[in-house]
């Protein structure tokens, strides 16, 4: 829990990957980021509430590189591309 809480803001502000589970609810998204030099991953689930102009964090947990690779391959997660 301490890892998630300590790094939640970083992933929300600077995600390296974004995705969505195969769901009909387009307001639910996932943000992922690499934390520190050891390459630890954190996944943060977010629900955007457009009518309230808010976003709620639904979940956050350490993530596995094997699961990330699988999600990248099946198209439910993608790299964030930033402008130069």
PDB file of N, CA and C in Angstrom:
ATOM      1  N   UNK A   1       0.820  -1.199   0.000  1.00  0.00           N
ATOM      2  CA  UNK A   1       0.000   0.000   0.000  1.00  0.00           C
ATOM      3  C   UNK A   1       0.862   1.260   0.000  1.00  0.00           C
ATOM      4  N   UNK A   2       1.979   1.226   0.704  1.00  0.00           N
ATOM      5  CA  UNK A   2       2.840   2.404   0.770  1.00  0.00           C
ATOM      6  C   UNK A   2       3.415   2.744  -0.602  1.00  0.00           C
ATOM      7  N   UNK A   3       3.800   1.738  -1.379  1.00  0.00           N
ATOM      8  CA  UNK A   3       4.316   1.959  -2.731  1.00  0.00           C
ATOM      9  C   UNK A   3       3.274   2.657  -3.598  1.00  0.00           C
ATOM     10  N   UNK A   4       2.043   2.190  -3.532  1.00  0.00           N
ATOM     11  CA  UNK A   4       0.961   2.772  -4.342  1.00  0.00           C
ATOM     12  C   UNK A   4       0.689   4.218  -3.940  1.00  0.00           C
ATOM     13  N   UNK A   5       0.543   4.469  -2.657  1.00  0.00           N
ATOM     14  CA  UNK A   5       0.246   5.827  -2.193  1.00  0.00           C
ATOM     15  C   UNK A   5       1.390   6.793  -2.481  1.00  0.00           C
ATOM     16  N   UNK A   6       2.622   6.327  -2.337  1.00  0.00           N
ATOM     17  CA  UNK A   6       3.777   7.198  -2.556  1.00  0.00           C
ATOM     18  C   UNK A   6       3.948   7.590  -4.020  1.00  0.00           C
ATOM     19  N   UNK A   7       3.439   6.767  -4.948  1.00  0.00           N
ATOM     20  CA  UNK A   7       3.685   6.995  -6.370  1.00  0.00           C
ATOM     21  C   UNK A   7       2.438   7.282  -7.193  1.00  0.00           C
ATOM     22  N   UNK A   8       1.298   7.321  -6.561  1.00  0.00           N
ATOM     23  CA  UNK A   8       0.020   7.550  -7.245  1.00  0.00           C
ATOM     24  C   UNK A   8       0.009   8.865  -8.020  1.00  0.00           C
ATOM     25  N   UNK A   9       0.414   9.947  -7.402  1.00  0.00           N
ATOM     26  CA  UNK A   9       0.377  11.263  -8.064  1.00  0.00           C
ATOM     27  C   UNK A   9       1.290  11.294  -9.283  1.00  0.00           C
ATOM     28  N   UNK A  10       2.448  10.663  -9.182  1.00  0.00           N
ATOM     29  CA  UNK A  10       3.378  10.636 -10.312  1.00  0.00           C
ATOM     30  C   UNK A  10       2.744   9.967 -11.539  1.00  0.00           C
ATOM     31  N   UNK A  11       2.121   8.814 -11.332  1.00  0.00           N
ATOM     32  CA  UNK A  11       1.509   8.085 -12.450  1.00  0.00           C
ATOM     33  C   UNK A  11       0.319   8.865 -13.011  1.00  0.00           C
ATOM     34  N   UNK A  12      -0.467   9.498 -12.154  1.00  0.00           N
ATOM     35  CA  UNK A  12      -1.593  10.300 -12.643  1.00  0.00           C
ATOM     36  C   UNK A  12      -1.110  11.479 -13.483  1.00  0.00           C
ATOM     37  N   UNK A  13      -0.002  12.082 -13.080  1.00  0.00           N
ATOM     38  CA  UNK A  13       0.513  13.260 -13.771  1.00  0.00           C
ATOM     39  C   UNK A  13       1.322  12.912 -15.022  1.00  0.00           C
ATOM     40  N   UNK A  14       2.061  11.804 -14.976  1.00  0.00           N
ATOM     41  CA  UNK A  14       2.969  11.452 -16.062  1.00  0.00           C
ATOM     42  C   UNK A  14       2.890   9.957 -16.393  1.00  0.00           C
ATOM     43  N   UNK A  15       1.755   9.482 -16.883  1.00  0.00           N
ATOM     44  CA  UNK A  15       1.678   8.054 -17.213  1.00  0.00           C
ATOM     45  C   UNK A  15       2.547   7.742 -18.432  1.00  0.00           C
ATOM     46  N   UNK A  16       3.119   6.559 -18.460  1.00  0.00           N
ATOM     47  CA  UNK A  16       3.878   6.130 -19.639  1.00  0.00           C
ATOM     48  C   UNK A  16       3.036   5.238 -20.544  1.00  0.00           C
ATOM     49  N   UNK A  17       1.930   4.740 -20.000  1.00  0.00           N
ATOM     50  CA  UNK A  17       1.015   3.903 -20.777  1.00  0.00           C
ATOM     51  C   UNK A  17      -0.416   4.192 -20.352  1.00  0.00           C
ATOM     52  N   UNK A  18      -1.341   4.071 -21.294  1.00  0.00           N
ATOM     53  CA  UNK A  18      -2.762   4.246 -20.998  1.00  0.00           C
ATOM     54  C   UNK A  18      -3.526   3.090 -21.623  1.00  0.00           C
ATOM     55  N   UNK A  19      -4.672   2.781 -21.049  1.00  0.00           N
ATOM     56  CA  UNK A  19      -5.450   1.694 -21.602  1.00  0.00           C
ATOM     57  C   UNK A  19      -6.847   1.639 -21.040  1.00  0.00           C
ATOM     58  N   UNK A  20      -7.559   0.655 -21.522  1.00  0.00           N
ATOM     59  CA  UNK A  20      -8.921   0.422 -21.068  1.00  0.00           C
ATOM     60  C   UNK A  20      -9.198  -1.066 -21.193  1.00  0.00           C
ATOM     61  N   UNK A  21      -9.804  -1.600 -20.183  1.00  0.00           N
ATOM     62  CA  UNK A  21     -10.247  -2.995 -20.246  1.00  0.00           C
ATOM     63  C   UNK A  21     -11.369  -3.090 -21.270  1.00  0.00           C
ATOM     64  N   UNK A  22     -11.602  -4.262 -21.778  1.00  0.00           N
ATOM     65  CA  UNK A  22     -12.697  -4.415 -22.727  1.00  0.00           C
ATOM     66  C   UNK A  22     -14.013  -4.271 -21.964  1.00  0.00           C
ATOM     67  N   UNK A  23     -14.512  -3.049 -21.940  1.00  0.00           N
ATOM     68  CA  UNK A  23     -15.721  -2.725 -21.183  1.00  0.00           C
ATOM     69  C   UNK A  23     -16.523  -1.698 -21.955  1.00  0.00           C
ATOM     70  N   UNK A  24     -17.811  -1.673 -21.727  1.00  0.00           N
ATOM     71  CA  UNK A  24     -18.659  -0.685 -22.377  1.00  0.00           C
ATOM     72  C   UNK A  24     -18.564   0.676 -21.709  1.00  0.00           C
ATOM     73  N   UNK A  25     -17.968   0.740 -20.529  1.00  0.00           N
ATOM     74  CA  UNK A  25     -17.891   1.988 -19.769  1.00  0.00           C
ATOM     75  C   UNK A  25     -16.653   2.775 -20.197  1.00  0.00           C
ATOM     76  N   UNK A  26     -16.830   3.737 -21.115  1.00  0.00           N
ATOM     77  CA  UNK A  26     -15.701   4.506 -21.642  1.00  0.00           C
ATOM     78  C   UNK A  26     -15.139   5.494 -20.626  1.00  0.00           C
ATOM     79  N   UNK A  27     -15.831   5.699 -19.518  1.00  0.00           N
ATOM     80  CA  UNK A  27     -15.325   6.623 -18.493  1.00  0.00           C
ATOM     81  C   UNK A  27     -14.226   5.994 -17.641  1.00  0.00           C
ATOM     82  N   UNK A  28     -14.096   4.666 -17.705  1.00  0.00           N
ATOM     83  CA  UNK A  28     -13.070   3.971 -16.904  1.00  0.00           C
ATOM     84  C   UNK A  28     -11.816   3.760 -17.743  1.00  0.00           C
ATOM     85  N   UNK A  29     -10.697   4.250 -17.236  1.00  0.00           N
ATOM     86  CA  UNK A  29      -9.421   4.137 -17.932  1.00  0.00           C
ATOM     87  C   UNK A  29      -8.353   3.677 -16.961  1.00  0.00           C
ATOM     88  N   UNK A  30      -7.247   3.219 -17.517  1.00  0.00           N
ATOM     89  CA  UNK A  30      -6.121   2.776 -16.704  1.00  0.00           C
ATOM     90  C   UNK A  30      -4.874   3.544 -17.127  1.00  0.00           C
ATOM     91  N   UNK A  31      -4.108   3.953 -16.146  1.00  0.00           N
ATOM     92  CA  UNK A  31      -2.846   4.644 -16.367  1.00  0.00           C
ATOM     93  C   UNK A  31      -1.757   3.812 -15.714  1.00  0.00           C
ATOM     94  N   UNK A  32      -0.626   3.680 -16.383  1.00  0.00           N
ATOM     95  CA  UNK A  32       0.469   2.898 -15.824  1.00  0.00           C
ATOM     96  C   UNK A  32       1.758   3.684 -15.952  1.00  0.00           C
ATOM     97  N   UNK A  33       2.658   3.451 -15.024  1.00  0.00           N
ATOM     98  CA  UNK A  33       3.942   4.128 -15.070  1.00  0.00           C
ATOM     99  C   UNK A  33       5.033   3.301 -14.437  1.00  0.00           C
ATOM    100  N   UNK A  34       6.252   3.524 -14.900  1.00  0.00           N
ATOM    101  CA  UNK A  34       7.433   2.909 -14.314  1.00  0.00           C
ATOM    102  C   UNK A  34       7.924   3.812 -13.189  1.00  0.00           C
ATOM    103  N   UNK A  35       8.208   3.227 -12.064  1.00  0.00           N
ATOM    104  CA  UNK A  35       8.608   3.988 -10.880  1.00  0.00           C
ATOM    105  C   UNK A  35      10.051   3.658 -10.531  1.00  0.00           C
ATOM    106  N   UNK A  36      10.873   4.671 -10.435  1.00  0.00           N
ATOM    107  CA  UNK A  36      12.252   4.489 -10.000  1.00  0.00           C
ATOM    108  C   UNK A  36      13.118   3.784 -11.016  1.00  0.00           C
ATOM    109  N   UNK A  37      14.367   3.649 -10.670  1.00  0.00           N
ATOM    110  CA  UNK A  37      15.337   3.036 -11.560  1.00  0.00           C
ATOM    111  C   UNK A  37      15.202   1.531 -11.681  1.00  0.00           C
ATOM    112  N   UNK A  38      14.490   0.924 -10.777  1.00  0.00           N
ATOM    113  CA  UNK A  38      14.353  -0.540 -10.796  1.00  0.00           C
ATOM    114  C   UNK A  38      13.250  -1.008 -11.727  1.00  0.00           C
ATOM    115  N   UNK A  39      12.533  -0.071 -12.351  1.00  0.00           N
ATOM    116  CA  UNK A  39      11.503  -0.445 -13.301  1.00  0.00           C
ATOM    117  C   UNK A  39      10.251  -1.039 -12.690  1.00  0.00           C
ATOM    118  N   UNK A  40       9.975  -0.710 -11.447  1.00  0.00           N
ATOM    119  CA  UNK A  40       8.722  -1.181 -10.852  1.00  0.00           C
ATOM    120  C   UNK A  40       7.564  -0.484 -11.543  1.00  0.00           C
ATOM    121  N   UNK A  41       6.478  -1.188 -11.720  1.00  0.00           N
ATOM    122  CA  UNK A  41       5.317  -0.652 -12.428  1.00  0.00           C
ATOM    123  C   UNK A  41       4.151  -0.445 -11.468  1.00  0.00           C
ATOM    124  N   UNK A  42       3.386   0.612 -11.721  1.00  0.00           N
ATOM    125  CA  UNK A  42       2.181   0.887 -10.940  1.00  0.00           C
ATOM    126  C   UNK A  42       1.035   1.115 -11.910  1.00  0.00           C
ATOM    127  N   UNK A  43      -0.081   0.445 -11.691  1.00  0.00           N
ATOM    128  CA  UNK A  43      -1.292   0.626 -12.483  1.00  0.00           C
ATOM    129  C   UNK A  43      -2.309   1.380 -11.642  1.00  0.00           C
ATOM    130  N   UNK A  44      -2.917   2.406 -12.224  1.00  0.00           N
ATOM    131  CA  UNK A  44      -3.928   3.204 -11.535  1.00  0.00           C
ATOM    132  C   UNK A  44      -5.196   3.193 -12.385  1.00  0.00           C
ATOM    133  N   UNK A  45      -6.295   2.734 -11.806  1.00  0.00           N
ATOM    134  CA  UNK A  45      -7.588   2.754 -12.480  1.00  0.00           C
ATOM    135  C   UNK A  45      -8.321   4.039 -12.125  1.00  0.00           C
ATOM    136  N   UNK A  46      -8.820   4.730 -13.148  1.00  0.00           N
ATOM    137  CA  UNK A  46      -9.460   6.032 -12.964  1.00  0.00           C
ATOM    138  C   UNK A  46     -10.813   6.045 -13.658  1.00  0.00           C
ATOM    139  N   UNK A  47     -11.789   6.669 -13.021  1.00  0.00           N
ATOM    140  CA  UNK A  47     -13.100   6.882 -13.643  1.00  0.00           C
ATOM    141  C   UNK A  47     -13.307   8.385 -13.789  1.00  0.00           C
ATOM    142  N   UNK A  48     -13.519   8.825 -15.040  1.00  0.00           N
ATOM    143  CA  UNK A  48     -13.748  10.243 -15.317  1.00  0.00           C
ATOM    144  C   UNK A  48     -15.240  10.540 -15.272  1.00  0.00           C
ATOM    145  N   UNK A  49     -15.603  11.573 -14.516  1.00  0.00           N
ATOM    146  CA  UNK A  49     -17.002  11.979 -14.375  1.00  0.00           C
ATOM    147  C   UNK A  49     -17.171  13.310 -15.107  1.00  0.00           C
ATOM    148  N   UNK A  50     -17.512  13.253 -16.387  1.00  0.00           N
ATOM    149  CA  UNK A  50     -17.569  14.447 -17.228  1.00  0.00           C
ATOM    150  C   UNK A  50     -18.521  15.505 -16.719  1.00  0.00           C
ATOM    151  N   UNK A  51     -19.703  15.085 -16.297  1.00  0.00           N
ATOM    152  CA  UNK A  51     -20.684  16.080 -15.869  1.00  0.00           C
ATOM    153  C   UNK A  51     -20.250  16.803 -14.599  1.00  0.00           C
ATOM    154  N   UNK A  52     -19.341  16.217 -13.828  1.00  0.00           N
ATOM    155  CA  UNK A  52     -18.847  16.851 -12.609  1.00  0.00           C
ATOM    156  C   UNK A  52     -17.432  17.405 -12.784  1.00  0.00           C
ATOM    157  N   UNK A  53     -16.829  17.168 -13.969  1.00  0.00           N
ATOM    158  CA  UNK A  53     -15.443  17.558 -14.236  1.00  0.00           C
ATOM    159  C   UNK A  53     -14.503  17.051 -13.144  1.00  0.00           C
ATOM    160  N   UNK A  54     -14.665  15.784 -12.800  1.00  0.00           N
ATOM    161  CA  UNK A  54     -13.853  15.136 -11.770  1.00  0.00           C
ATOM    162  C   UNK A  54     -13.335  13.810 -12.296  1.00  0.00           C
ATOM    163  N   UNK A  55     -12.306  13.319 -11.646  1.00  0.00           N
ATOM    164  CA  UNK A  55     -11.801  11.980 -11.897  1.00  0.00           C
ATOM    165  C   UNK A  55     -11.627  11.300 -10.547  1.00  0.00           C
ATOM    166  N   UNK A  56     -12.066  10.065 -10.463  1.00  0.00           N
ATOM    167  CA  UNK A  56     -11.946   9.289  -9.228  1.00  0.00           C
ATOM    168  C   UNK A  56     -10.953   8.163  -9.444  1.00  0.00           C
ATOM    169  N   UNK A  57     -10.057   7.973  -8.495  1.00  0.00           N
ATOM    170  CA  UNK A  57      -9.161   6.823  -8.533  1.00  0.00           C
ATOM    171  C   UNK A  57      -9.939   5.635  -7.977  1.00  0.00           C
ATOM    172  N   UNK A  58     -10.060   4.610  -8.795  1.00  0.00           N
ATOM    173  CA  UNK A  58     -10.812   3.412  -8.390  1.00  0.00           C
ATOM    174  C   UNK A  58      -9.907   2.354  -7.764  1.00  0.00           C
ATOM    175  N   UNK A  59      -8.675   2.261  -8.274  1.00  0.00           N
ATOM    176  CA  UNK A  59      -7.748   1.251  -7.780  1.00  0.00           C
ATOM    177  C   UNK A  59      -6.325   1.645  -8.122  1.00  0.00           C
ATOM    178  N   UNK A  60      -5.389   1.104  -7.399  1.00  0.00           N
ATOM    179  CA  UNK A  60      -3.965   1.275  -7.704  1.00  0.00           C
ATOM    180  C   UNK A  60      -3.230   0.074  -7.125  1.00  0.00           C
ATOM    181  N   UNK A  61      -2.373  -0.530  -7.932  1.00  0.00           N
ATOM    182  CA  UNK A  61      -1.613  -1.675  -7.438  1.00  0.00           C
ATOM    183  C   UNK A  61      -0.342  -1.876  -8.255  1.00  0.00           C
ATOM    184  N   UNK A  62       0.681  -2.486  -7.630  1.00  0.00           N
ATOM    185  CA  UNK A  62       1.912  -2.808  -8.363  1.00  0.00           C
ATOM    186  C   UNK A  62       1.571  -3.752  -9.512  1.00  0.00           C
ATOM    187  N   UNK A  63       2.311  -3.585 -10.581  1.00  0.00           N
ATOM    188  CA  UNK A  63       1.999  -4.335 -11.789  1.00  0.00           C
ATOM    189  C   UNK A  63       3.174  -5.153 -12.235  1.00  0.00           C
ATOM    190  N   UNK A  64       2.916  -6.177 -12.995  1.00  0.00           N
ATOM    191  CA  UNK A  64       3.890  -7.137 -13.462  1.00  0.00           C
ATOM    192  C   UNK A  64       4.237  -6.851 -14.930  1.00  0.00           C
ATOM    193  N   UNK A  65       5.521  -6.894 -15.296  1.00  0.00           N
ATOM    194  CA  UNK A  65       5.955  -6.638 -16.674  1.00  0.00           C
ATOM    195  C   UNK A  65       5.373  -7.654 -17.655  1.00  0.00           C
ATOM    196  N   UNK A  66       5.135  -8.877 -17.208  1.00  0.00           N
ATOM    197  CA  UNK A  66       4.538  -9.901 -18.080  1.00  0.00           C
ATOM    198  C   UNK A  66       3.110  -9.507 -18.448  1.00  0.00           C
ATOM    199  N   UNK A  67       2.353  -9.030 -17.480  1.00  0.00           N
ATOM    200  CA  UNK A  67       0.973  -8.603 -17.741  1.00  0.00           C
ATOM    201  C   UNK A  67       0.971  -7.373 -18.654  1.00  0.00           C
ATOM    202  N   UNK A  68       1.885  -6.446 -18.413  1.00  0.00           N
ATOM    203  CA  UNK A  68       1.989  -5.260 -19.267  1.00  0.00           C
ATOM    204  C   UNK A  68       2.263  -5.668 -20.707  1.00  0.00           C
ATOM    205  N   UNK A  69       3.205  -6.557 -20.924  1.00  0.00           N
ATOM    206  CA  UNK A  69       3.526  -7.012 -22.284  1.00  0.00           C
ATOM    207  C   UNK A  69       2.310  -7.638 -22.945  1.00  0.00           C
ATOM    208  N   UNK A  70       1.568  -8.447 -22.214  1.00  0.00           N
ATOM    209  CA  UNK A  70       0.357  -9.079 -22.752  1.00  0.00           C
ATOM    210  C   UNK A  70      -0.671  -8.023 -23.139  1.00  0.00           C
ATOM    211  N   UNK A  71      -0.865  -7.025 -22.263  1.00  0.00           N
ATOM    212  CA  UNK A  71      -1.844  -5.958 -22.545  1.00  0.00           C
ATOM    213  C   UNK A  71      -1.417  -5.111 -23.746  1.00  0.00           C
ATOM    214  N   UNK A  72      -0.117  -4.852 -23.884  1.00  0.00           N
ATOM    215  CA  UNK A  72       0.376  -4.105 -25.046  1.00  0.00           C
ATOM    216  C   UNK A  72       0.128  -4.898 -26.331  1.00  0.00           C
ATOM    217  N   UNK A  73       0.370  -6.205 -26.287  1.00  0.00           N
ATOM    218  CA  UNK A  73       0.158  -7.058 -27.464  1.00  0.00           C
ATOM    219  C   UNK A  73      -1.306  -7.151 -27.871  1.00  0.00           C
ATOM    220  N   UNK A  74      -2.204  -7.248 -26.888  1.00  0.00           N
ATOM    221  CA  UNK A  74      -3.621  -7.423 -27.256  1.00  0.00           C
ATOM    222  C   UNK A  74      -4.355  -6.100 -27.467  1.00  0.00           C
ATOM    223  N   UNK A  75      -3.641  -4.986 -27.334  1.00  0.00           N
ATOM    224  CA  UNK A  75      -4.218  -3.684 -27.678  1.00  0.00           C
ATOM    225  C   UNK A  75      -5.050  -3.015 -26.603  1.00  0.00           C
ATOM    226  N   UNK A  76      -5.052  -3.544 -25.383  1.00  0.00           N
ATOM    227  CA  UNK A  76      -5.819  -2.901 -24.315  1.00  0.00           C
ATOM    228  C   UNK A  76      -4.977  -1.916 -23.500  1.00  0.00           C
ATOM    229  N   UNK A  77      -3.704  -1.762 -23.903  1.00  0.00           N
ATOM    230  CA  UNK A  77      -2.804  -0.788 -23.276  1.00  0.00           C
ATOM    231  C   UNK A  77      -1.866  -0.307 -24.377  1.00  0.00           C
ATOM    232  N   UNK A  78      -1.518   0.985 -24.339  1.00  0.00           N
ATOM    233  CA  UNK A  78      -0.583   1.517 -25.329  1.00  0.00           C
ATOM    234  C   UNK A  78       0.338   2.545 -24.717  1.00  0.00           C
ATOM    235  N   UNK A  79       1.470   2.751 -25.382  1.00  0.00           N
ATOM    236  CA  UNK A  79       2.467   3.720 -24.934  1.00  0.00           C
ATOM    237  C   UNK A  79       1.922   5.130 -25.111  1.00  0.00           C
ATOM    238  N   UNK A  80       2.273   6.017 -24.203  1.00  0.00           N
ATOM    239  CA  UNK A  80       1.927   7.432 -24.320  1.00  0.00           C
ATOM    240  C   UNK A  80       3.005   8.096 -25.156  1.00  0.00           C
ATOM    241  N   UNK A  81       2.580   8.827 -26.176  1.00  0.00           N
ATOM    242  CA  UNK A  81       3.525   9.567 -27.003  1.00  0.00           C
ATOM    243  C   UNK A  81       3.391  11.033 -26.684  1.00  0.00           C
ATOM    244  N   UNK A  82       4.486  11.624 -26.315  1.00  0.00           N
ATOM    245  CA  UNK A  82       4.496  13.039 -25.964  1.00  0.00           C
ATOM    246  C   UNK A  82       5.138  13.842 -27.075  1.00  0.00           C
ATOM    247  N   UNK A  83       4.678  15.078 -27.258  1.00  0.00           N
ATOM    248  CA  UNK A  83       5.255  15.956 -28.268  1.00  0.00           C
ATOM    249  C   UNK A  83       6.672  16.354 -27.922  1.00  0.00           C
ATOM    250  N   UNK A  84       7.402  16.810 -28.920  1.00  0.00           N
ATOM    251  CA  UNK A  84       8.805  17.168 -28.682  1.00  0.00           C
ATOM    252  C   UNK A  84       8.978  18.558 -28.167  1.00  0.00           C
TER     253      UNK A  84
END
